CSV table of C-alpha atoms and ligand atoms in Angstrom, one decimal:
chain,number,residue,atom,x,y,z
A,615,MET,CA,-2.4,21.1,-12.0
A,616,ASN,CA,-3.7,17.8,-13.4
A,617,VAL,CA,-1.4,15.0,-12.2
A,618,LEU,CA,-1.5,11.6,-13.7
A,619,VAL,CA,-0.8,9.1,-10.9
A,620,LEU,CA,0.6,5.8,-12.1
A,621,ASN,CA,1.0,2.5,-10.2
A,622,CYS,CA,2.6,-0.1,-12.4
A,623,GLY,CA,2.8,-3.7,-11.3
A,624,SER,CA,4.4,-6.5,-13.1
A,625,SER,CA,1.3,-7.2,-15.2
A,626,SER,CA,-1.0,-4.3,-14.3
A,627,VAL,CA,-1.2,-0.5,-14.6
A,628,LYS,CA,-3.5,1.5,-12.3
A,629,PHE,CA,-3.9,5.2,-12.7
A,630,GLN,CA,-5.8,8.2,-11.4
A,631,VAL,CA,-6.0,11.7,-12.8
A,632,VAL,CA,-6.0,14.2,-9.8
A,633,GLN,CA,-6.6,17.9,-9.9
A,634,THR,CA,-4.5,19.4,-7.2
A,635,ASP,CA,-2.3,22.4,-6.4
A,636,LEU,CA,-0.8,24.2,-3.4
A,637,ASP,CA,-4.0,26.2,-2.6
A,638,LEU,CA,-6.2,23.1,-3.2
A,639,ILE,CA,-4.0,21.1,-0.8
A,640,SER,CA,-4.3,23.7,2.0
A,641,LYS,CA,-8.1,23.6,1.6
A,642,ASP,CA,-8.1,19.8,1.2
A,643,ALA,CA,-10.2,20.5,-1.9
A,644,ASP,CA,-8.3,18.5,-4.6
A,645,LYS,CA,-10.4,16.4,-7.0
A,646,ARG,CA,-10.1,13.1,-8.6
A,647,LEU,CA,-11.0,13.4,-12.3
A,648,ALA,CA,-10.7,9.8,-13.5
A,649,SER,CA,-9.3,6.5,-12.4
A,650,GLY,CA,-8.8,3.0,-13.9
A,651,VAL,CA,-6.9,-0.2,-14.1
A,652,ILE,CA,-5.5,-2.4,-16.9
A,653,GLU,CA,-4.9,-6.0,-15.8
A,654,ARG,CA,-3.1,-8.8,-17.6
A,655,VAL,CA,-0.7,-6.5,-19.5
A,656,GLY,CA,1.2,-8.6,-22.0
A,657,SER,CA,-1.8,-10.7,-23.1
A,658,GLU,CA,-5.5,-10.1,-23.7
A,659,SER,CA,-5.7,-7.2,-21.2
A,660,LEU,CA,-8.7,-6.3,-19.1
A,661,ILE,CA,-9.6,-2.6,-19.1
A,662,ALA,CA,-11.7,-0.8,-16.6
A,663,PHE,CA,-11.6,3.1,-16.7
A,664,SER,CA,-14.1,5.7,-15.3
A,665,ALA,CA,-14.4,9.5,-15.4
A,666,GLU,CA,-15.5,10.7,-12.0
A,667,GLY,CA,-19.2,10.2,-11.6
A,668,ARG,CA,-19.6,8.3,-14.8
A,669,PRO,CA,-20.3,4.6,-15.3
A,670,LYS,CA,-17.3,2.4,-15.8
A,671,PHE,CA,-16.0,1.8,-19.4
A,672,ARG,CA,-14.9,-1.9,-19.7
A,673,THR,CA,-13.3,-3.7,-22.6
A,674,ALA,CA,-10.7,-6.2,-23.4
A,675,GLU,CA,-7.9,-5.9,-25.9
A,676,PRO,CA,-4.4,-7.2,-26.4
A,677,LEU,CA,-1.7,-4.7,-24.9
A,678,ARG,CA,1.7,-6.0,-25.3
A,679,ASP,CA,3.6,-4.1,-22.6
A,680,HIS,CA,3.5,-1.2,-20.1
A,681,ARG,CA,4.1,1.3,-22.9
A,682,ALA,CA,1.0,0.1,-24.8
A,683,ALA,CA,-1.0,0.1,-21.6
A,684,LEU,CA,-0.1,3.7,-20.9
A,685,ASP,CA,-0.7,4.7,-24.5
A,686,ARG,CA,-4.2,3.2,-24.1
A,687,ILE,CA,-4.9,5.1,-20.9
A,688,LEU,CA,-3.8,8.4,-22.3
A,689,ARG,CA,-5.8,8.0,-25.5
A,690,TRP,CA,-8.9,7.2,-23.4
A,691,VAL,CA,-8.2,10.1,-20.9
A,692,VAL,CA,-8.1,12.7,-23.7
A,693,ALA,CA,-11.0,11.4,-25.8
A,694,LYS,CA,-14.0,13.6,-25.8
A,695,ASP,CA,-16.6,10.8,-25.1
A,696,SER,CA,-14.7,9.6,-22.1
A,697,GLY,CA,-16.0,12.5,-20.2
A,698,VAL,CA,-12.9,13.2,-18.1
A,699,PRO,CA,-13.4,16.9,-17.0
A,700,GLU,CA,-10.6,19.4,-17.5
A,701,VAL,CA,-8.6,17.1,-19.8
A,702,SER,CA,-9.1,17.3,-23.6
A,703,SER,CA,-5.5,16.9,-24.9
A,704,LEU,CA,-2.2,15.6,-23.6
A,705,SER,CA,-1.1,19.1,-22.8
A,706,ASP,CA,-3.7,19.1,-20.0
A,707,ILE,CA,-1.6,16.5,-18.1
A,708,HIS,CA,0.8,18.6,-16.3
A,709,ALA,CA,2.8,16.1,-14.3
A,710,VAL,CA,3.1,12.4,-13.5
A,711,GLY,CA,3.4,10.9,-10.1
A,712,HIS,CA,4.7,7.3,-9.9
A,713,ARG,CA,4.3,5.0,-7.0
A,714,VAL,CA,7.7,3.3,-6.7
A,715,VAL,CA,7.8,0.3,-4.4
A,716,HIS,CA,11.4,0.3,-3.1
A,717,GLY,CA,13.6,3.3,-2.5
A,718,GLY,CA,16.2,1.5,-0.5
A,719,GLU,CA,18.2,3.7,1.8
A,720,LYS,CA,18.8,6.3,-0.9
A,721,PHE,CA,15.3,7.7,-1.2
A,722,THR,CA,13.8,8.9,2.0
A,723,MET,CA,11.4,11.3,0.3
A,724,GLY,CA,9.7,11.7,-3.1
A,725,VAL,CA,11.9,13.1,-5.8
A,726,LEU,CA,11.8,14.7,-9.2
A,727,ILE,CA,12.9,12.0,-11.7
A,728,ASP,CA,16.0,12.6,-13.7
A,729,ASP,CA,18.6,10.1,-15.1
A,730,ALA,CA,20.3,9.9,-11.7
A,731,VAL,CA,17.1,9.0,-10.0
A,732,VAL,CA,16.4,6.3,-12.7
A,733,ASP,CA,19.8,4.8,-11.9
A,734,GLY,CA,19.1,5.0,-8.2
A,735,ILE,CA,15.8,3.0,-8.7
A,736,GLU,CA,17.7,0.5,-10.9
A,737,ASP,CA,20.2,0.1,-8.0
A,738,THR,CA,17.4,-1.1,-5.7
A,739,ILE,CA,16.1,-3.8,-8.1
A,740,GLU,CA,18.1,-6.4,-6.2
A,741,LEU,CA,16.0,-5.6,-3.1
A,742,ALA,CA,12.6,-5.5,-5.0
A,743,PRO,CA,13.1,-7.7,-8.1
A,744,LEU,CA,9.3,-8.2,-8.5
A,745,HIS,CA,8.3,-4.5,-8.2
A,746,ASN,CA,10.9,-1.9,-9.2
A,747,PRO,CA,11.4,-3.2,-12.8
A,748,ALA,CA,7.7,-2.5,-13.5
A,749,ASN,CA,7.9,0.9,-11.9
A,750,LEU,CA,10.8,1.7,-14.2
A,751,LYS,CA,8.9,0.6,-17.2
A,752,GLY,CA,6.1,3.0,-16.3
A,753,ILE,CA,8.6,5.9,-15.9
A,754,MET,CA,10.2,5.2,-19.3
A,755,ALA,CA,6.8,4.9,-21.0
A,756,ALA,CA,5.6,8.1,-19.5
A,757,ARG,CA,8.8,9.9,-20.7
A,758,GLU,CA,8.4,8.6,-24.2
A,759,LEU,CA,4.7,9.3,-24.5
A,760,LEU,CA,4.4,12.6,-22.7
A,761,GLY,CA,7.9,14.0,-23.6
A,762,PRO,CA,10.6,15.6,-21.4
A,763,GLY,CA,8.5,18.7,-20.8
A,764,VAL,CA,6.1,17.0,-18.4
A,765,PRO,CA,7.8,16.6,-15.0
A,766,GLN,CA,7.7,13.2,-13.4
A,767,VAL,CA,8.0,12.5,-9.7
A,768,ALA,CA,8.7,9.2,-7.8
A,769,VAL,CA,7.1,8.5,-4.5
A,770,PHE,CA,8.4,5.6,-2.6
A,771,ASP,CA,6.5,3.0,-0.6
A,772,THR,CA,9.5,2.6,1.7
A,773,ALA,CA,10.1,6.3,2.3
A,774,PHE,CA,7.9,6.9,5.2
A,775,HIS,CA,9.7,4.3,7.3
A,776,SER,CA,13.1,5.9,6.8
A,777,THR,CA,12.6,7.3,10.3
A,778,MET,CA,12.7,3.8,11.9
A,779,PRO,CA,15.5,3.4,14.5
A,780,GLU,CA,18.2,0.8,14.0
A,781,THR,CA,16.6,-1.2,16.6
A,782,ALA,CA,13.6,-1.7,14.4
A,783,TYR,CA,15.2,-1.9,11.0
A,784,LEU,CA,18.3,-4.1,11.6
A,785,TYR,CA,18.0,-7.9,11.3
A,786,ALA,CA,20.0,-9.7,13.9
A,787,LEU,CA,22.3,-11.1,11.3
A,788,PRO,CA,26.0,-10.6,11.0
A,789,TYR,CA,26.4,-6.8,10.8
A,790,GLN,CA,28.6,-6.9,7.8
A,791,LEU,CA,25.7,-8.1,5.6
A,792,TYR,CA,23.9,-4.9,6.4
A,793,ARG,CA,27.1,-2.9,5.5
A,794,ARG,CA,27.7,-4.9,2.3
A,795,TYR,CA,24.2,-5.2,0.9
A,796,LYS,CA,22.0,-2.9,2.9
A,797,LEU,CA,20.2,-6.0,4.0
A,798,ARG,CA,17.7,-4.7,6.5
A,799,ARG,CA,14.0,-4.1,7.1
A,800,TYR,CA,12.5,-1.3,5.0
A,801,GLY,CA,8.8,-1.6,5.3
A,802,PHE,CA,6.1,-0.8,2.6
A,803,HIS,CA,2.7,0.8,2.4
A,804,GLY,CA,4.5,3.9,3.5
A,805,THR,CA,2.3,6.3,1.5
A,806,SER,CA,-0.8,4.7,2.9
A,807,PHE,CA,0.4,5.1,6.5
A,808,ARG,CA,1.4,8.8,5.8
A,809,TYR,CA,-2.1,9.4,4.5
A,810,LEU,CA,-3.6,7.8,7.6
A,811,ALA,CA,-1.5,9.9,9.9
A,812,TYR,CA,-2.5,13.0,8.0
A,813,ARG,CA,-6.3,12.2,7.9
A,814,TYR,CA,-6.3,11.1,11.6
A,815,ARG,CA,-4.7,14.4,12.4
A,816,LEU,CA,-7.5,16.3,10.6
A,817,MET,CA,-10.2,14.1,12.2
A,818,THR,CA,-8.8,14.8,15.7
A,819,GLY,CA,-7.4,18.2,15.5
A,820,LYS,CA,-4.0,17.0,16.6
A,821,LYS,CA,-0.6,18.4,15.7
A,822,PRO,CA,1.6,16.2,13.6
A,823,LYS,CA,4.0,15.6,16.6
A,824,ASP,CA,1.0,14.4,18.7
A,825,VAL,CA,0.0,11.6,16.3
A,826,ASN,CA,0.6,8.4,18.2
A,827,ILE,CA,-1.2,5.4,16.6
A,828,VAL,CA,-1.0,1.8,15.5
A,829,ALA,CA,-1.9,1.9,11.9
A,830,LEU,CA,-3.2,-1.3,10.2
A,831,HIS,CA,-3.3,-1.5,6.4
A,832,LEU,CA,-5.3,-4.7,5.8
A,833,GLY,CA,-5.8,-5.6,2.2
A,834,ASN,CA,-4.6,-8.4,0.0
A,835,GLY,CA,-1.1,-7.1,1.1
A,836,ALA,CA,-1.2,-6.3,4.8
A,837,SER,CA,1.1,-4.5,7.2
A,838,ALA,CA,1.1,-2.7,10.5
A,839,CYS,CA,3.0,0.5,11.5
A,840,ALA,CA,3.8,2.1,14.8
A,841,ILE,CA,3.5,5.9,14.3
A,842,LYS,CA,5.0,7.8,17.1
A,843,GLY,CA,5.2,11.7,17.0
A,844,GLY,CA,3.9,11.5,13.5
A,845,GLU,CA,6.8,9.3,12.3
A,846,SER,CA,7.1,5.6,11.6
A,847,VAL,CA,9.1,3.9,14.3
A,848,ASP,CA,8.4,0.2,13.3
A,849,THR,CA,6.6,-1.6,10.7
A,850,SER,CA,5.8,-5.3,10.0
A,851,MET,CA,7.0,-5.8,6.5
A,852,GLY,CA,10.7,-6.2,6.1
A,853,MET,CA,13.4,-6.2,3.3
A,854,THR,CA,10.5,-7.4,1.0
A,855,PRO,CA,6.7,-7.4,1.7
A,856,LEU,CA,6.9,-11.0,2.8
A,857,GLU,CA,7.4,-10.4,6.5
A,858,GLY,CA,4.8,-9.6,9.2
A,859,LEU,CA,1.0,-10.1,8.9
A,860,VAL,CA,-0.8,-12.9,7.3
A,861,MET,CA,-1.9,-11.7,3.8
A,862,GLY,CA,-4.0,-12.9,0.9
A,863,THR,CA,-1.2,-15.2,-0.5
A,864,ARG,CA,1.8,-14.4,1.8
A,865,GLY,CA,2.3,-16.1,5.1
A,866,GLY,CA,4.1,-13.3,6.9
A,867,ASP,CA,6.4,-14.1,9.9
A,868,MET,CA,7.7,-17.6,10.0
A,869,ASP,CA,10.9,-19.5,10.8
A,870,PRO,CA,13.3,-19.1,7.9
A,871,ALA,CA,14.2,-22.7,8.4
A,872,VAL,CA,10.9,-23.5,6.6
A,873,ALA,CA,12.7,-22.7,3.3
A,874,GLU,CA,15.5,-25.2,3.9
A,875,PHE,CA,12.9,-27.9,5.1
A,876,LEU,CA,10.9,-27.4,1.8
A,877,HIS,CA,14.1,-27.6,-0.2
A,878,HIS,CA,15.0,-31.0,1.3
A,879,ARG,CA,11.7,-32.6,1.7
A,880,GLU,CA,9.8,-31.3,-1.4
A,881,GLY,CA,12.8,-30.9,-3.6
A,882,MET,CA,11.9,-27.2,-4.1
A,883,SER,CA,14.3,-24.7,-5.6
A,884,PHE,CA,14.6,-21.3,-3.8
A,885,GLU,CA,12.6,-19.8,-6.6
A,886,GLN,CA,9.8,-22.3,-6.0
A,887,VAL,CA,9.9,-21.7,-2.2
A,888,ASP,CA,9.8,-18.0,-3.1
A,889,THR,CA,6.6,-18.5,-5.1
A,890,LEU,CA,5.1,-20.7,-2.4
A,891,LEU,CA,5.7,-18.0,0.2
A,892,ASN,CA,4.6,-15.1,-1.9
A,893,LYS,CA,1.7,-16.6,-4.0
A,894,GLN,CA,0.4,-19.8,-2.3
A,895,SER,CA,0.5,-19.1,1.4
A,896,GLY,CA,-1.6,-16.8,3.7
A,897,LEU,CA,-5.3,-16.9,3.6
A,898,LEU,CA,-5.2,-18.9,0.4
A,899,GLY,CA,-2.7,-21.4,1.8
A,900,ILE,CA,-4.6,-22.1,5.0
A,901,SER,CA,-8.1,-22.1,3.6
A,902,GLY,CA,-7.2,-24.0,0.4
A,903,LEU,CA,-10.0,-21.9,-1.1
A,904,THR,CA,-9.3,-18.3,-1.8
A,905,ASN,CA,-7.1,-15.3,-0.9
A,906,ASP,CA,-10.2,-13.1,-0.8
A,907,MET,CA,-11.3,-12.2,2.7
A,908,ARG,CA,-14.9,-11.4,1.7
A,909,GLU,CA,-15.3,-14.9,0.2
A,910,LEU,CA,-13.8,-16.5,3.2
A,911,LEU,CA,-16.2,-14.7,5.5
A,912,GLU,CA,-19.1,-15.9,3.3
A,913,GLU,CA,-17.8,-19.4,3.2
A,914,GLU,CA,-17.5,-19.5,7.0
A,915,LYS,CA,-21.0,-18.0,7.5
A,916,GLU,CA,-22.9,-20.0,4.9
A,917,ASN,CA,-21.1,-23.4,5.1
A,918,GLY,CA,-19.2,-23.2,8.4
A,919,ASP,CA,-16.1,-24.1,6.5
A,920,ARG,CA,-13.4,-25.0,9.2
A,921,ARG,CA,-10.4,-23.9,7.2
A,922,ALA,CA,-12.0,-20.6,6.2
A,923,ARG,CA,-12.6,-20.0,9.8
A,924,LEU,CA,-9.0,-20.9,10.7
A,925,ALA,CA,-7.6,-18.7,8.0
A,926,ILE,CA,-9.7,-15.7,9.3
A,927,ASP,CA,-8.7,-16.5,12.9
A,928,ILE,CA,-5.0,-16.7,12.2
A,929,PHE,CA,-5.2,-13.5,10.3
A,930,CYS,CA,-6.9,-11.7,13.2
A,931,ALA,CA,-4.6,-13.2,15.8
A,932,ARG,CA,-1.5,-12.0,13.9
A,933,VAL,CA,-2.9,-8.5,13.7
A,934,ARG,CA,-3.8,-8.5,17.4
A,935,LYS,CA,-0.2,-9.7,18.3
A,936,TYR,CA,1.2,-6.7,16.3
A,937,ILE,CA,-1.1,-4.2,18.0
A,938,GLY,CA,0.2,-5.5,21.4
A,939,ALA,CA,3.8,-5.5,20.3
A,940,TYR,CA,3.7,-2.0,19.0
A,941,LEU,CA,1.9,-0.6,22.0
A,942,ALA,CA,4.6,-2.0,24.1
A,943,GLN,CA,7.3,-0.6,21.9
A,944,MET,CA,5.7,2.8,21.8
A,945,GLY,CA,4.8,3.0,25.5
A,946,GLY,CA,1.2,3.3,24.5
A,947,ALA,CA,-0.7,5.1,21.7
A,948,ASP,CA,-3.9,7.1,21.3
A,949,ALA,CA,-5.6,5.0,18.6
A,950,VAL,CA,-5.7,1.9,16.4
A,951,VAL,CA,-6.5,2.9,12.8
A,952,PHE,CA,-7.8,0.4,10.2
A,953,THR,CA,-7.5,0.8,6.4
A,954,GLY,CA,-7.2,-1.3,3.2
A,955,GLY,CA,-9.9,-3.3,1.5
A,956,ILE,CA,-10.4,-5.5,4.6
A,957,GLY,CA,-9.8,-2.8,7.2
A,958,GLU,CA,-12.2,-0.3,5.6
A,959,ASN,CA,-14.9,-2.8,4.7
A,960,SER,CA,-15.1,-5.6,7.2
A,961,ALA,CA,-16.7,-4.7,10.6
A,962,GLU,CA,-16.5,-8.5,11.3
A,963,VAL,CA,-12.7,-8.6,10.9
A,964,ARG,CA,-12.2,-5.4,12.9
A,965,ALA,CA,-14.4,-6.8,15.7
A,966,ARG,CA,-12.5,-10.1,15.8
A,967,VAL,CA,-9.2,-8.3,15.8
A,968,CYS,CA,-10.2,-6.1,18.7
A,969,LYS,CA,-11.9,-9.0,20.6
A,970,GLY,CA,-10.1,-9.5,24.0
A,971,LEU,CA,-8.4,-6.1,23.9
A,972,GLU,CA,-10.7,-4.5,26.5
A,973,TRP,CA,-8.2,-5.1,29.2
A,974,MET,CA,-5.9,-2.6,27.5
A,975,GLY,CA,-8.7,0.0,27.1
A,976,LEU,CA,-10.0,-0.7,23.6
A,977,THR,CA,-13.7,-1.3,23.2
A,978,LEU,CA,-15.5,-1.0,19.9
A,979,ASP,CA,-18.9,0.6,19.6
A,980,ALA,CA,-20.8,-2.2,17.7
A,981,ALA,CA,-23.2,0.1,15.9
A,982,ARG,CA,-20.5,2.6,14.9
A,983,ASN,CA,-18.3,-0.3,13.8
A,984,LYS,CA,-21.0,-1.9,11.7
A,985,ALA,CA,-21.8,1.4,10.0
A,986,ALA,CA,-18.2,2.2,9.0
A,987,VAL,CA,-18.0,0.4,5.7
A,988,GLY,CA,-17.6,1.5,2.0
A,989,GLY,CA,-15.0,4.1,2.3
A,990,LYS,CA,-16.3,6.2,5.2
A,991,ASP,CA,-13.9,7.7,7.7
A,992,ALA,CA,-15.1,7.2,11.3
A,993,GLU,CA,-14.3,6.7,14.9
A,994,VAL,CA,-15.5,3.2,15.8
A,995,SER,CA,-14.5,2.8,19.4
A,996,SER,CA,-17.0,3.4,22.3
A,997,ALA,CA,-17.1,6.7,24.2
A,998,ALA,CA,-15.5,5.1,27.2
A,999,SER,CA,-12.6,3.4,25.2
A,1000,ARG,CA,-9.3,4.7,26.4
A,1001,LEU,CA,-7.5,3.5,23.3
A,1002,LYS,CA,-9.6,4.8,20.4
A,1003,ALA,CA,-10.2,2.9,17.1
A,1004,PHE,CA,-10.8,4.6,13.7
A,1005,VAL,CA,-11.6,3.5,10.2
A,1006,ILE,CA,-9.9,5.7,7.5
A,1007,ALA,CA,-10.2,5.0,3.8
A,1008,THR,CA,-6.7,5.3,2.4
A,1009,ASN,CA,-5.8,7.4,-0.6
A,1010,GLU,CA,-2.2,6.8,-1.7
A,1011,GLU,CA,-3.0,8.4,-5.1
A,1012,LEU,CA,-3.9,11.7,-3.6
A,1013,LEU,CA,-0.7,11.9,-1.6
A,1014,ILE,CA,1.4,11.0,-4.7
A,1015,ALA,CA,-0.3,13.7,-6.7
A,1016,ARG,CA,0.2,16.2,-3.8
A,1017,ASP,CA,3.8,15.3,-3.5
A,1018,ALA,CA,4.3,15.7,-7.2
A,1019,VAL,CA,2.9,19.3,-7.0
A,1020,ARG,CA,5.0,20.2,-3.9
A,1021,ILE,CA,8.2,18.8,-5.3
A,1022,ILE,CA,7.7,20.5,-8.7
A,1023,LYS,CA,6.8,23.8,-7.1
A,1024,GLY,CA,9.6,23.5,-4.5
A,1025,ALA,CA,7.2,23.7,-1.6
A,1026,PRO,CA,8.5,21.9,1.4
A,1027,ARG,CA,6.7,18.5,1.9
A,1028,ARG,CA,4.1,18.8,4.6
A,1029,TRP,CA,1.5,16.3,5.6
B,2172,AMP,P1,-7.1,-4.4,-1.1
B,2172,AMP,O1,-5.9,-5.2,-1.5
B,2172,AMP,O2,-6.8,-3.2,-0.3
B,2172,AMP,O3,-7.9,-3.9,-2.4
B,2172,AMP,O4,-8.1,-5.4,-0.4
B,2172,AMP,C1,-8.6,-6.5,-0.9
B,2172,AMP,C2,-9.2,-7.4,0.2
B,2172,AMP,O5,-10.2,-6.7,0.8
B,2172,AMP,C3,-9.7,-8.7,-0.3
B,2172,AMP,O6,-9.4,-9.8,0.6
B,2172,AMP,C4,-11.2,-8.4,-0.2
B,2172,AMP,O7,-11.9,-9.6,0.0
B,2172,AMP,C5,-11.3,-7.6,1.0
B,2172,AMP,N1,-12.6,-6.9,1.1
B,2172,AMP,C6,-13.1,-6.0,0.2
B,2172,AMP,N2,-14.4,-5.7,0.7
B,2172,AMP,C7,-14.7,-6.5,1.8
B,2172,AMP,C8,-15.8,-6.7,2.6
B,2172,AMP,N3,-16.9,-6.0,2.4
B,2172,AMP,N4,-15.7,-7.6,3.6
B,2172,AMP,C9,-14.6,-8.3,3.8
B,2172,AMP,N5,-13.5,-8.2,3.0
B,2172,AMP,C10,-13.6,-7.2,2.0
């Protein structure tokens, strides 16, 4: 089956076309046929598409909304000169898999989308006002453009964390707020963490129940996950993605009284505080330069910029703190696993995160660590390290495509 995987953000649409099926999944032989992104949906949009193995097609044109963006993607995918293998008309798209950010307590697994599921996703908008409306737009656009005959599946970022115990997901707020609003921690990056657990299992030959790792998704958004017995038992993001690690533009953990302070002293509304915490904090806020880790590392190296260094150091210290916390909660683990743009590509950040962790049995192999960049999966700890370290390039789209196939074919969801 050819599955169109869609990840709709508020002003962007990312896609992949993945060829997969139950036999290909069992052989780990599924193939990506095409991928791409449209940014700045709603104005002069930036388009970058590529068929597998072909140079990128780039252009800019006005695309008014998510429907127009999806229409542009579909027209490109089926066009002869795009060179997407196996796809020459819309009938060659057999299913759509949507990344949906928030599933609330309702969705603990991926589901086939029908009207009740759409209603359920609408019900969680209160918990994810920035994300779920865009996901719904993508679902509606795909329904309209591909027709009701093409099954659509929703895969939720929160779902993998539905196994967290109450001790991890409840905030220490008055309990009735949880009862009334389901106000609790949910966690995100779940599909990425599930992929890491799966790939780690393949790399080490372990059974799912023997996967005990601290997983670190370090990208522009960043979170940590304690995976015990193959299941999420704690994660650093909360009711929204604001909590936990330092991120590109989010500050992560902080005293909630900061909001009231800013309201009084800066005259900020709660909306302005929300924007500050989501868009102006984190690496960008501390450095005053950029939210981009690669640029900060260059700035630190070439110009010795003090605040660039501070931003990187605070980022690494927070990650280290979570590794320690999760190892304590889990009673130890077998490995720390890095992924995300930073985790997959920056040997420097990995080394700084792990610095000083030798006492608890984690030592990196400098040469292996340096070599593990650019999407390569590798063990990067030294042979003597008791706690291992791995780099695994995440692939959420692949899991979404696989989930779509399994759900449509009624096959039980496996790893
Ligand atoms: P993501 O959100 O997963 O795409 O990750 C984006 C982040 O990864 C940005 O902060 C990038 O600067 C960072 N990144 C990508 N490549 C590198 C690299 N080679 N070294 C350091 N950071 C990188």
